Tab-separated table of N, CA and C in Angstrom:
chain	number	residue	atom	x	y	z
A	834	MET	N	-17.044	-31.057	-33.155
A	834	MET	CA	-15.600	-31.009	-33.316
A	834	MET	C	-14.958	-31.975	-32.335
A	835	ASP	N	-14.051	-32.792	-32.825
A	835	ASP	CA	-13.379	-33.779	-31.998
A	835	ASP	C	-12.196	-33.117	-31.296
A	836	THR	N	-12.211	-33.123	-29.962
A	836	THR	CA	-11.148	-32.450	-29.207
A	836	THR	C	-10.084	-33.414	-28.707
A	837	LYS	N	-10.236	-34.696	-28.974
A	837	LYS	CA	-9.273	-35.695	-28.501
A	837	LYS	C	-8.201	-35.928	-29.565
A	838	PRO	N	-6.924	-35.911	-29.163
A	838	PRO	CA	-5.869	-36.128	-30.148
A	838	PRO	C	-5.734	-37.584	-30.605
A	839	TYR	N	-6.274	-38.529	-29.819
A	839	TYR	CA	-6.186	-39.945	-30.181
A	839	TYR	C	-7.583	-40.528	-30.300
A	840	ARG	N	-7.835	-41.162	-31.421
A	840	ARG	CA	-9.139	-41.780	-31.648
A	840	ARG	C	-9.100	-43.209	-31.103
A	841	ILE	N	-9.632	-43.364	-29.935
A	841	ILE	CA	-9.719	-44.670	-29.298
A	841	ILE	C	-11.197	-44.952	-29.077
A	842	SER	N	-11.677	-46.021	-29.667
A	842	SER	CA	-13.099	-46.311	-29.501
A	842	SER	C	-13.357	-46.838	-28.093
A	843	LYS	N	-14.508	-46.520	-27.597
A	843	LYS	CA	-14.885	-46.992	-26.266
A	843	LYS	C	-15.005	-48.512	-26.250
A	844	SER	N	-15.318	-49.101	-27.399
A	844	SER	CA	-15.433	-50.557	-27.450
A	844	SER	C	-14.068	-51.232	-27.242
A	845	VAL	N	-12.981	-50.586	-27.646
A	845	VAL	CA	-11.638	-51.133	-27.415
A	845	VAL	C	-11.346	-51.165	-25.917
A	846	VAL	N	-11.730	-50.108	-25.223
A	846	VAL	CA	-11.532	-50.057	-23.767
A	846	VAL	C	-12.399	-51.127	-23.097
A	847	TRP	N	-13.625	-51.292	-23.583
A	847	TRP	CA	-14.516	-52.318	-23.038
A	847	TRP	C	-13.937	-53.720	-23.257
A	848	GLU	N	-13.430	-53.988	-24.459
A	848	GLU	CA	-12.817	-55.297	-24.751
A	848	GLU	C	-11.633	-55.563	-23.834
A	849	ALA	N	-10.809	-54.544	-23.607
A	849	ALA	CA	-9.664	-54.697	-22.714
A	849	ALA	C	-10.140	-55.041	-21.306
A	850	TRP	N	-11.184	-54.361	-20.859
A	850	TRP	CA	-11.740	-54.643	-19.529
A	850	TRP	C	-12.225	-56.093	-19.435
A	851	THR	N	-12.930	-56.570	-20.455
A	851	THR	CA	-13.450	-57.938	-20.388
A	851	THR	C	-12.318	-58.959	-20.361
A	852	CYS	N	-11.214	-58.666	-21.030
A	852	CYS	CA	-10.047	-59.562	-20.986
A	852	CYS	C	-9.413	-59.571	-19.600
A	853	VAL	N	-9.259	-58.401	-19.007
A	853	VAL	CA	-8.692	-58.313	-17.653
A	853	VAL	C	-9.580	-59.060	-16.668
A	854	LYS	N	-10.879	-58.848	-16.768
A	854	LYS	CA	-11.804	-59.509	-15.850
A	854	LYS	C	-11.771	-61.023	-16.032
A	855	ALA	N	-11.776	-61.489	-17.270
A	855	ALA	CA	-11.747	-62.926	-17.542
A	855	ALA	C	-10.453	-63.561	-17.037
A	856	ASN	N	-9.373	-62.806	-17.076
A	856	ASN	CA	-8.063	-63.293	-16.631
A	856	ASN	C	-7.900	-63.190	-15.115
A	857	LYS	N	-8.903	-62.605	-14.462
A	857	LYS	CA	-8.856	-62.393	-13.007
A	857	LYS	C	-7.585	-61.635	-12.627
A	858	GLY	N	-7.335	-60.534	-13.327
A	858	GLY	CA	-6.144	-59.723	-13.135
A	858	GLY	C	-5.864	-59.398	-11.678
A	859	ALA	N	-4.607	-59.426	-11.325
A	859	ALA	CA	-4.176	-59.127	-9.956
A	859	ALA	C	-4.068	-57.625	-9.755
A	860	PRO	N	-4.215	-57.158	-8.514
A	860	PRO	CA	-4.076	-55.724	-8.260
A	860	PRO	C	-2.645	-55.257	-8.537
A	861	GLY	N	-2.528	-54.006	-8.946
A	861	GLY	CA	-1.219	-53.401	-9.151
A	861	GLY	C	-0.719	-52.772	-7.870
A	862	VAL	N	0.260	-51.890	-7.990
A	862	VAL	CA	0.826	-51.255	-6.795
A	862	VAL	C	-0.193	-50.354	-6.101
A	863	ASP	N	-1.238	-49.943	-6.831
A	863	ASP	CA	-2.264	-49.095	-6.221
A	863	ASP	C	-3.296	-49.903	-5.435
A	864	GLY	N	-3.216	-51.236	-5.499
A	864	GLY	CA	-4.132	-52.085	-4.746
A	864	GLY	C	-5.508	-52.235	-5.377
A	865	GLN	N	-5.730	-51.656	-6.552
A	865	GLN	CA	-7.033	-51.723	-7.219
A	865	GLN	C	-7.316	-53.155	-7.665
A	866	THR	N	-8.395	-53.735	-7.185
A	866	THR	CA	-8.795	-55.082	-7.572
A	866	THR	C	-9.805	-55.011	-8.707
A	867	VAL	N	-10.016	-56.142	-9.371
A	867	VAL	CA	-11.039	-56.223	-10.411
A	867	VAL	C	-12.406	-55.904	-9.803
A	868	GLU	N	-12.664	-56.471	-8.640
A	868	GLU	CA	-13.956	-56.241	-7.979
A	868	GLU	C	-14.138	-54.764	-7.620
A	869	GLY	N	-13.096	-54.149	-7.106
A	869	GLY	CA	-13.171	-52.736	-6.757
A	869	GLY	C	-13.387	-51.853	-7.975
A	870	PHE	N	-12.700	-52.155	-9.060
A	870	PHE	CA	-12.854	-51.395	-10.305
A	870	PHE	C	-14.280	-51.537	-10.830
A	871	GLU	N	-14.824	-52.735	-10.671
A	871	GLU	CA	-16.152	-53.027	-11.206
A	871	GLU	C	-17.273	-52.308	-10.441
A	872	ARG	N	-17.001	-51.926	-9.202
A	872	ARG	CA	-18.028	-51.249	-8.413
A	872	ARG	C	-18.488	-49.946	-9.066
A	873	LYS	N	-17.577	-49.262	-9.715
A	873	LYS	CA	-17.912	-48.027	-10.454
A	873	LYS	C	-17.443	-48.194	-11.895
A	874	LEU	N	-17.829	-49.304	-12.495
A	874	LEU	CA	-17.312	-49.704	-13.796
A	874	LEU	C	-17.505	-48.644	-14.870
A	875	LYS	N	-18.718	-48.173	-15.040
A	875	LYS	CA	-19.002	-47.201	-16.107
A	875	LYS	C	-18.149	-45.943	-15.929
A	876	ASP	N	-18.084	-45.434	-14.717
A	876	ASP	CA	-17.299	-44.235	-14.417
A	876	ASP	C	-15.803	-44.491	-14.618
A	877	ASN	N	-15.321	-45.630	-14.125
A	877	ASN	CA	-13.894	-45.955	-14.255
A	877	ASN	C	-13.471	-46.139	-15.709
A	878	LEU	N	-14.298	-46.849	-16.485
A	878	LEU	CA	-13.971	-47.039	-17.900
A	878	LEU	C	-14.013	-45.725	-18.670
A	879	TYR	N	-14.973	-44.874	-18.354
A	879	TYR	CA	-15.041	-43.576	-19.022
A	879	TYR	C	-13.798	-42.741	-18.696
A	880	LYS	N	-13.417	-42.694	-17.422
A	880	LYS	CA	-12.229	-41.918	-17.036
A	880	LYS	C	-10.987	-42.452	-17.736
A	881	LEU	N	-10.865	-43.763	-17.806
A	881	LEU	CA	-9.713	-44.367	-18.469
A	881	LEU	C	-9.709	-44.020	-19.959
A	882	TRP	N	-10.857	-44.188	-20.620
A	882	TRP	CA	-10.959	-43.844	-22.040
A	882	TRP	C	-10.639	-42.364	-22.263
A	883	ASN	N	-11.185	-41.500	-21.419
A	883	ASN	CA	-10.992	-40.065	-21.562
A	883	ASN	C	-9.508	-39.698	-21.437
A	884	ARG	N	-8.835	-40.245	-20.435
A	884	ARG	CA	-7.408	-39.938	-20.242
A	884	ARG	C	-6.563	-40.498	-21.382
A	885	MET	N	-6.886	-41.714	-21.840
A	885	MET	CA	-6.127	-42.292	-22.943
A	885	MET	C	-6.355	-41.508	-24.230
A	886	SER	N	-7.594	-41.141	-24.522
A	886	SER	CA	-7.909	-40.399	-25.749
A	886	SER	C	-7.283	-39.008	-25.773
A	887	SER	N	-7.089	-38.436	-24.588
A	887	SER	CA	-6.496	-37.100	-24.523
A	887	SER	C	-4.968	-37.147	-24.472
A	888	GLY	N	-4.418	-38.346	-24.301
A	888	GLY	CA	-2.954	-38.474	-24.211
A	888	GLY	C	-2.418	-38.200	-22.824
A	889	SER	N	-3.294	-38.105	-21.839
A	889	SER	CA	-2.836	-37.766	-20.487
A	889	SER	C	-2.702	-38.978	-19.566
A	890	TYR	N	-2.911	-40.172	-20.099
A	890	TYR	CA	-2.815	-41.370	-19.269
A	890	TYR	C	-1.352	-41.768	-19.070
A	891	PHE	N	-0.982	-42.012	-17.838
A	891	PHE	CA	0.312	-42.599	-17.486
A	891	PHE	C	0.025	-43.752	-16.548
A	892	GLY	N	0.555	-44.920	-16.867
A	892	GLY	CA	0.354	-46.074	-16.004
A	892	GLY	C	1.082	-45.895	-14.687
A	893	LYS	N	0.591	-46.583	-13.691
A	893	LYS	CA	1.241	-46.585	-12.381
A	893	LYS	C	2.516	-47.416	-12.478
A	894	PRO	N	3.411	-47.278	-11.506
A	894	PRO	CA	4.567	-48.181	-11.487
A	894	PRO	C	4.087	-49.631	-11.472
A	895	VAL	N	4.905	-50.493	-12.006
A	895	VAL	CA	4.537	-51.909	-12.051
A	895	VAL	C	5.200	-52.650	-10.901
A	896	ARG	N	4.469	-53.598	-10.345
A	896	ARG	CA	5.027	-54.421	-9.274
A	896	ARG	C	5.973	-55.432	-9.909
A	897	LEU	N	7.206	-55.420	-9.477
A	897	LEU	CA	8.188	-56.350	-10.015
A	897	LEU	C	7.949	-57.733	-9.421
A	898	CYS	N	8.009	-58.739	-10.284
A	898	CYS	CA	7.832	-60.104	-9.787
A	898	CYS	C	8.589	-61.053	-10.684
A	899	GLU	N	9.230	-62.011	-10.071
A	899	GLU	CA	9.970	-63.025	-10.816
A	899	GLU	C	8.999	-64.126	-11.216
A	900	ILE	N	9.107	-64.584	-12.443
A	900	ILE	CA	8.253	-65.660	-12.927
A	900	ILE	C	9.133	-66.883	-13.132
A	901	PRO	N	8.794	-67.998	-12.483
A	901	PRO	CA	9.614	-69.199	-12.652
A	901	PRO	C	9.545	-69.709	-14.087
A	902	LYS	N	10.646	-70.291	-14.562
A	902	LYS	CA	10.715	-70.809	-15.924
A	902	LYS	C	9.703	-71.945	-16.098
A	903	VAL	N	8.959	-71.890	-17.183
A	903	VAL	CA	7.976	-72.945	-17.515
A	903	VAL	C	8.606	-73.893	-18.497
A	904	GLY	N	8.668	-75.224	-18.173
A	904	GLY	CA	9.310	-76.227	-19.036
A	904	GLY	C	8.342	-76.869	-20.003
A	905	VAL	N	8.553	-76.647	-21.300
A	905	VAL	CA	7.734	-77.266	-22.344
A	905	VAL	C	8.580	-78.242	-23.144
A	906	ALA	N	9.905	-78.125	-23.059
A	906	ALA	CA	10.798	-78.966	-23.858
A	906	ALA	C	10.545	-80.449	-23.616
A	907	ARG	N	10.187	-80.811	-22.404
A	907	ARG	CA	9.930	-82.209	-22.070
A	907	ARG	C	8.834	-82.790	-22.966
A	908	GLN	N	7.798	-82.004	-23.235
A	908	GLN	CA	6.714	-82.468	-24.093
A	908	GLN	C	7.173	-82.616	-25.536
A	909	ARG	N	8.059	-81.755	-25.967
A	909	ARG	CA	8.533	-81.777	-27.351
A	909	ARG	C	9.533	-82.901	-27.615
A	910	CYS	N	10.213	-83.380	-26.587
A	910	CYS	CA	11.313	-84.319	-26.793
A	910	CYS	C	10.855	-85.664	-27.332
A	911	TRP	N	9.580	-85.971	-27.283
A	911	TRP	CA	9.093	-87.239	-27.797
A	911	TRP	C	9.013	-87.243	-29.315
A	912	GLN	N	9.070	-86.082	-29.957
A	912	GLN	CA	8.958	-86.007	-31.414
A	912	GLN	C	10.287	-86.246	-32.125
A	913	PHE	N	11.410	-85.929	-31.466
A	913	PHE	CA	12.729	-86.047	-32.089
A	913	PHE	C	13.681	-86.721	-31.116
A	914	ASP	N	14.828	-87.127	-31.638
A	914	ASP	CA	15.839	-87.744	-30.777
A	914	ASP	C	16.624	-86.696	-29.995
A	915	TRP	N	16.429	-85.447	-30.302
A	915	TRP	CA	17.162	-84.383	-29.636
A	915	TRP	C	16.289	-83.147	-29.497
A	916	VAL	N	16.605	-82.350	-28.524
A	916	VAL	CA	15.897	-81.098	-28.264
A	916	VAL	C	16.913	-80.077	-27.778
A	917	ILE	N	16.785	-78.865	-28.237
A	917	ILE	CA	17.598	-77.772	-27.705
A	917	ILE	C	16.643	-76.825	-26.999
A	918	ASP	N	16.885	-76.607	-25.734
A	918	ASP	CA	16.056	-75.710	-24.930
A	918	ASP	C	16.878	-74.459	-24.663
A	919	LEU	N	16.372	-73.320	-25.107
A	919	LEU	CA	17.095	-72.069	-24.926
A	919	LEU	C	16.461	-71.241	-23.819
A	920	ASP	N	17.285	-70.685	-22.997
A	920	ASP	CA	16.825	-69.764	-21.961
A	920	ASP	C	17.615	-68.477	-22.151
A	921	ILE	N	16.928	-67.426	-22.486
A	921	ILE	CA	17.603	-66.157	-22.736
A	921	ILE	C	17.719	-65.431	-21.401
A	922	GLN	N	18.873	-65.563	-20.801
A	922	GLN	CA	19.091	-64.998	-19.475
A	922	GLN	C	18.914	-63.487	-19.480
A	923	GLY	N	18.101	-63.011	-18.556
A	923	GLY	CA	17.894	-61.573	-18.409
A	923	GLY	C	17.096	-60.931	-19.530
A	924	PHE	N	16.367	-61.746	-20.315
A	924	PHE	CA	15.654	-61.199	-21.465
A	924	PHE	C	14.706	-60.075	-21.073
A	925	PHE	N	13.836	-60.340	-20.111
A	925	PHE	CA	12.864	-59.320	-19.713
A	925	PHE	C	13.561	-58.050	-19.222
A	926	ASP	N	14.656	-58.216	-18.529
A	926	ASP	CA	15.349	-57.077	-17.930
A	926	ASP	C	16.182	-56.269	-18.916
A	927	SER	N	16.531	-56.866	-20.054
A	927	SER	CA	17.505	-56.199	-20.910
A	927	SER	C	16.992	-55.776	-22.284
A	928	ILE	N	15.767	-56.090	-22.629
A	928	ILE	CA	15.281	-55.762	-23.970
A	928	ILE	C	15.341	-54.248	-24.209
A	929	ASP	N	15.878	-53.874	-25.343
A	929	ASP	CA	16.034	-52.481	-25.716
A	929	ASP	C	14.671	-51.891	-26.101
A	930	HIS	N	14.303	-50.779	-25.489
A	930	HIS	CA	12.996	-50.174	-25.747
A	930	HIS	C	12.840	-49.744	-27.206
A	931	GLY	N	13.874	-49.182	-27.792
A	931	GLY	CA	13.798	-48.740	-29.188
A	931	GLY	C	13.573	-49.906	-30.137
A	932	LEU	N	14.283	-51.010	-29.922
A	932	LEU	CA	14.096	-52.186	-30.763
A	932	LEU	C	12.704	-52.788	-30.558
A	933	MET	N	12.248	-52.771	-29.317
A	933	MET	CA	10.920	-53.312	-29.023
A	933	MET	C	9.845	-52.506	-29.737
A	934	LEU	N	9.938	-51.192	-29.650
A	934	LEU	CA	8.952	-50.341	-30.313
A	934	LEU	C	9.036	-50.483	-31.829
A	935	GLY	N	10.247	-50.682	-32.348
A	935	GLY	CA	10.408	-50.915	-33.780
A	935	GLY	C	9.707	-52.190	-34.221
A	936	ALA	N	9.836	-53.249	-33.429
A	936	ALA	CA	9.147	-54.504	-33.743
A	936	ALA	C	7.636	-54.315	-33.680
A	937	LEU	N	7.177	-53.578	-32.683
A	937	LEU	CA	5.743	-53.345	-32.522
A	937	LEU	C	5.166	-52.538	-33.687
A	938	ARG	N	5.957	-51.626	-34.231
A	938	ARG	CA	5.489	-50.806	-35.362
A	938	ARG	C	5.181	-51.651	-36.599
A	939	LYS	N	5.697	-52.867	-36.655
A	939	LYS	CA	5.372	-53.755	-37.777
A	939	LYS	C	3.937	-54.259	-37.679
A	940	TYR	N	3.335	-54.123	-36.509
A	940	TYR	CA	1.986	-54.638	-36.286
A	940	TYR	C	0.939	-53.551	-36.099
A	941	THR	N	1.364	-52.334	-35.819
A	941	THR	CA	0.401	-51.254	-35.641
A	941	THR	C	1.033	-49.920	-35.981
A	942	ALA	N	0.204	-49.038	-36.495
A	942	ALA	CA	0.632	-47.656	-36.736
A	942	ALA	C	-0.161	-46.712	-35.843
A	943	GLU	N	-0.968	-47.279	-34.937
A	943	GLU	CA	-1.787	-46.462	-34.046
A	943	GLU	C	-0.899	-45.653	-33.110
A	944	PRO	N	-0.887	-44.327	-33.243
A	944	PRO	CA	-0.012	-43.516	-32.400
A	944	PRO	C	-0.304	-43.681	-30.908
A	945	TRP	N	-1.578	-43.798	-30.551
A	945	TRP	CA	-1.912	-43.921	-29.129
A	945	TRP	C	-1.407	-45.233	-28.554
A	946	LEU	N	-1.461	-46.294	-29.336
A	946	LEU	CA	-0.975	-47.585	-28.857
A	946	LEU	C	0.537	-47.552	-28.638
A	947	LEU	N	1.250	-46.983	-29.593
A	947	LEU	CA	2.705	-46.863	-29.456
A	947	LEU	C	3.073	-45.964	-28.273
A	948	LEU	N	2.328	-44.883	-28.084
A	948	LEU	CA	2.569	-43.972	-26.964
A	948	LEU	C	2.447	-44.699	-25.627
A	949	TYR	N	1.350	-45.444	-25.457
A	949	TYR	CA	1.114	-46.088	-24.162
A	949	TYR	C	2.022	-47.288	-23.930
A	950	VAL	N	2.365	-48.011	-24.973
A	950	VAL	CA	3.328	-49.099	-24.791
A	950	VAL	C	4.666	-48.524	-24.349
A	951	GLU	N	5.088	-47.421	-24.981
A	951	GLU	CA	6.348	-46.799	-24.572
A	951	GLU	C	6.279	-46.344	-23.113
A	952	ARG	N	5.168	-45.782	-22.713
A	952	ARG	CA	5.031	-45.350	-21.316
A	952	ARG	C	5.043	-46.541	-20.365
A	953	TRP	N	4.397	-47.650	-20.749
A	953	TRP	CA	4.409	-48.844	-19.895
A	953	TRP	C	5.818	-49.399	-19.778
A	954	LEU	N	6.542	-49.380	-20.902
A	954	LEU	CA	7.920	-49.875	-20.855
A	954	LEU	C	8.774	-49.048	-19.897
A	955	LYS	N	8.543	-47.740	-19.889
A	955	LYS	CA	9.371	-46.839	-19.091
A	955	LYS	C	8.844	-46.598	-17.682
A	956	ALA	N	7.685	-47.184	-17.356
A	956	ALA	CA	7.129	-47.000	-16.009
A	956	ALA	C	8.115	-47.561	-14.984
A	957	PRO	N	8.319	-46.861	-13.885
A	957	PRO	CA	9.270	-47.370	-12.891
A	957	PRO	C	8.786	-48.678	-12.289
A	958	GLY	N	9.735	-49.452	-11.808
A	958	GLY	CA	9.400	-50.691	-11.115
A	958	GLY	C	9.378	-50.448	-9.620
A	959	GLN	N	8.463	-51.101	-8.954
A	959	GLN	CA	8.389	-50.961	-7.498
A	959	GLN	C	8.777	-52.289	-6.873
A	960	GLY	N	9.861	-52.269	-6.097
A	960	GLY	CA	10.345	-53.468	-5.437
A	960	GLY	C	9.518	-53.813	-4.221
A	961	THR	N	9.819	-54.943	-3.605
A	961	THR	CA	9.072	-55.382	-2.427
A	961	THR	C	9.240	-54.423	-1.257
A	962	ASP	N	10.314	-53.634	-1.289
A	962	ASP	CA	10.534	-52.645	-0.227
A	962	ASP	C	9.769	-51.338	-0.477
A	963	GLY	N	9.052	-51.261	-1.597
A	963	GLY	CA	8.263	-50.082	-1.913
A	963	GLY	C	9.014	-49.015	-2.686
A	964	LYS	N	10.320	-49.176	-2.840
A	964	LYS	CA	11.108	-48.169	-3.558
A	964	LYS	C	10.896	-48.285	-5.061
A	965	LEU	N	10.854	-47.123	-5.716
A	965	LEU	CA	10.705	-47.071	-7.165
A	965	LEU	C	12.069	-47.053	-7.827
A	966	ALA	N	12.195	-47.812	-8.889
A	966	ALA	CA	13.439	-47.856	-9.654
A	966	ALA	C	13.148	-47.453	-11.087
A	967	PRO	N	13.825	-46.404	-11.589
A	967	PRO	CA	13.603	-46.012	-12.990
A	967	PRO	C	14.089	-47.123	-13.921
A	968	ARG	N	13.476	-47.182	-15.106
A	968	ARG	CA	13.859	-48.224	-16.054
A	968	ARG	C	14.098	-47.600	-17.416
A	969	ASP	N	15.245	-47.903	-18.009
A	969	ASP	CA	15.544	-47.405	-19.348
A	969	ASP	C	15.641	-48.543	-20.356
A	970	ARG	N	15.434	-49.749	-19.886
A	970	ARG	CA	15.427	-50.935	-20.744
A	970	ARG	C	14.610	-52.011	-20.057
A	971	GLY	N	14.213	-53.007	-20.799
A	971	GLY	CA	13.487	-54.129	-20.236
A	971	GLY	C	11.987	-53.929	-20.212
A	972	THR	N	11.320	-55.026	-20.055
A	972	THR	CA	9.873	-55.034	-19.864
A	972	THR	C	9.637	-55.868	-18.610
A	973	PRO	N	8.889	-55.350	-17.660
A	973	PRO	CA	8.844	-55.987	-16.348
A	973	PRO	C	8.178	-57.355	-16.334
A	974	GLN	N	8.836	-58.324	-15.689
A	974	GLN	CA	8.194	-59.608	-15.471
A	974	GLN	C	7.003	-59.368	-14.566
A	975	GLY	N	5.884	-59.903	-14.959
A	975	GLY	CA	4.668	-59.687	-14.194
A	975	GLY	C	3.838	-58.540	-14.731
A	976	GLY	N	4.411	-57.714	-15.620
A	976	GLY	CA	3.652	-56.628	-16.227
A	976	GLY	C	2.624	-57.200	-17.192
A	977	VAL	N	1.451	-56.622	-17.227
A	977	VAL	CA	0.352	-57.156	-18.019
A	977	VAL	C	0.681	-57.212	-19.513
A	978	ILE	N	1.467	-56.293	-20.000
A	978	ILE	CA	1.775	-56.227	-21.431
A	978	ILE	C	3.056	-56.997	-21.782
A	979	SER	N	3.848	-57.359	-20.789
A	979	SER	CA	5.168	-57.950	-21.024
A	979	SER	C	5.172	-59.242	-21.839
A	980	PRO	N	4.314	-60.220	-21.554
A	980	PRO	CA	4.356	-61.445	-22.369
A	980	PRO	C	4.066	-61.188	-23.839
A	981	LEU	N	3.110	-60.321	-24.127
A	981	LEU	CA	2.793	-60.002	-25.519
A	981	LEU	C	3.974	-59.323	-26.198
A	982	LEU	N	4.567	-58.332	-25.538
A	982	LEU	CA	5.707	-57.625	-26.121
A	982	LEU	C	6.888	-58.565	-26.326
A	983	ALA	N	7.143	-59.430	-25.359
A	983	ALA	CA	8.252	-60.380	-25.486
A	983	ALA	C	8.028	-61.316	-26.670
A	984	ASN	N	6.804	-61.789	-26.852
A	984	ASN	CA	6.516	-62.672	-27.973
A	984	ASN	C	6.667	-61.959	-29.305
A	985	ILE	N	6.232	-60.715	-29.388
A	985	ILE	CA	6.405	-59.941	-30.625
A	985	ILE	C	7.891	-59.779	-30.921
A	986	PHE	N	8.650	-59.389	-29.914
A	986	PHE	CA	10.082	-59.165	-30.116
A	986	PHE	C	10.790	-60.451	-30.520
A	987	LEU	N	10.523	-61.541	-29.819
A	987	LEU	CA	11.184	-62.807	-30.136
A	987	LEU	C	10.771	-63.323	-31.512
A	988	HIS	N	9.542	-63.077	-31.903
A	988	HIS	CA	9.121	-63.484	-33.242
A	988	HIS	C	9.893	-62.708	-34.299
A	989	GLU	N	9.999	-61.410	-34.112
A	989	GLU	CA	10.699	-60.574	-35.087
A	989	GLU	C	12.201	-60.851	-35.114
A	990	ALA	N	12.774	-61.171	-33.986
A	990	ALA	CA	14.228	-61.372	-33.921
A	990	ALA	C	14.601	-62.841	-34.112
A	991	PHE	N	14.237	-63.670	-33.189
A	991	PHE	CA	14.708	-65.052	-33.182
A	991	PHE	C	13.999	-65.942	-34.195
A	992	ASP	N	12.672	-65.929	-34.207
A	992	ASP	CA	11.934	-66.816	-35.114
A	992	ASP	C	12.296	-66.555	-36.570
A	993	ARG	N	12.327	-65.286	-36.935
A	993	ARG	CA	12.659	-64.957	-38.330
A	993	ARG	C	14.100	-65.337	-38.672
A	994	TRP	N	15.009	-65.169	-37.728
A	994	TRP	CA	16.399	-65.575	-37.943
A	994	TRP	C	16.470	-67.082	-38.155
A	995	MET	N	15.773	-67.841	-37.351
A	995	MET	CA	15.764	-69.302	-37.506
A	995	MET	C	15.199	-69.699	-38.871
A	996	GLN	N	14.122	-69.057	-39.290
A	996	GLN	CA	13.513	-69.385	-40.576
A	996	GLN	C	14.446	-69.069	-41.741
A	997	GLU	N	15.188	-67.978	-41.635
A	997	GLU	CA	16.099	-67.584	-42.716
A	997	GLU	C	17.392	-68.377	-42.716
A	998	GLU	N	17.969	-68.604	-41.545
A	998	GLU	CA	19.275	-69.260	-41.452
A	998	GLU	C	19.195	-70.792	-41.428
A	999	PHE	N	18.118	-71.331	-40.923
A	999	PHE	CA	17.990	-72.784	-40.780
A	999	PHE	C	16.608	-73.246	-41.248
A	1000	PRO	N	16.282	-73.027	-42.530
A	1000	PRO	CA	14.925	-73.311	-43.011
A	1000	PRO	C	14.537	-74.788	-42.940
A	1001	THR	N	15.494	-75.703	-42.934
A	1001	THR	CA	15.158	-77.131	-42.899
A	1001	THR	C	15.150	-77.707	-41.487
A	1002	LEU	N	15.565	-76.921	-40.523
A	1002	LEU	CA	15.597	-77.387	-39.137
A	1002	LEU	C	14.180	-77.403	-38.572
A	1003	PRO	N	13.732	-78.544	-38.030
A	1003	PRO	CA	12.391	-78.540	-37.438
A	1003	PRO	C	12.372	-77.624	-36.216
A	1004	PHE	N	11.599	-76.589	-36.314
A	1004	PHE	CA	11.605	-75.567	-35.278
A	1004	PHE	C	10.177	-75.175	-34.961
A	1005	VAL	N	9.852	-75.188	-33.716
A	1005	VAL	CA	8.543	-74.758	-33.282
A	1005	VAL	C	8.753	-73.632	-32.288
A	1006	ALA	N	8.198	-72.486	-32.581
A	1006	ALA	CA	8.324	-71.340	-31.690
A	1006	ALA	C	7.200	-71.401	-30.673
A	1007	GLU	N	7.544	-71.741	-29.489
A	1007	GLU	CA	6.566	-71.715	-28.408
A	1007	GLU	C	7.235	-71.031	-27.250
A	1008	TRP	N	6.986	-69.753	-27.148
A	1008	TRP	CA	7.624	-68.966	-26.108
A	1008	TRP	C	6.818	-69.108	-24.833
A	1009	CYS	N	7.471	-69.567	-23.833
A	1009	CYS	CA	6.830	-69.775	-22.526
A	1009	CYS	C	7.316	-68.688	-21.600
A	1010	LEU	N	6.610	-67.613	-21.593
A	1010	LEU	CA	7.078	-66.458	-20.833
A	1010	LEU	C	6.177	-66.175	-19.664
């Protein structure tokens, strides 16, 4: 009899681990390094899988960090006589959680995935002074899931709007987040 409310394969957890390791992931607010996690890898991955499968996993607060704007427009300007470079001020800080989850539902119906993304979105931010700040909107800059979520949201909102409203405009969606 299966006692876990969420069916998460252990291979999915393993794949996630290999991606984090390959990316040389930075420690979070708990100070856990890739090397430290790897010392008890089998035990740590099992505990993580077990908590996620049971629905009892809650991510730690995320370390807030500002990411400098990455300029790609310069490379694109050689193709046309003009370029429009858009910077969505405060995008990471202001994205609506409900709209974000709605966009994500277009790509997955996995209840456990939606549950944990929502928890990551709502995880408090920890400033450089160590204080925790509750969050009711936004996805944290520097959060491991934030670039993916931002790209999904911008694809569903901006890219599709451009395709519908300006189908003949040469447009390349390259989100540099």
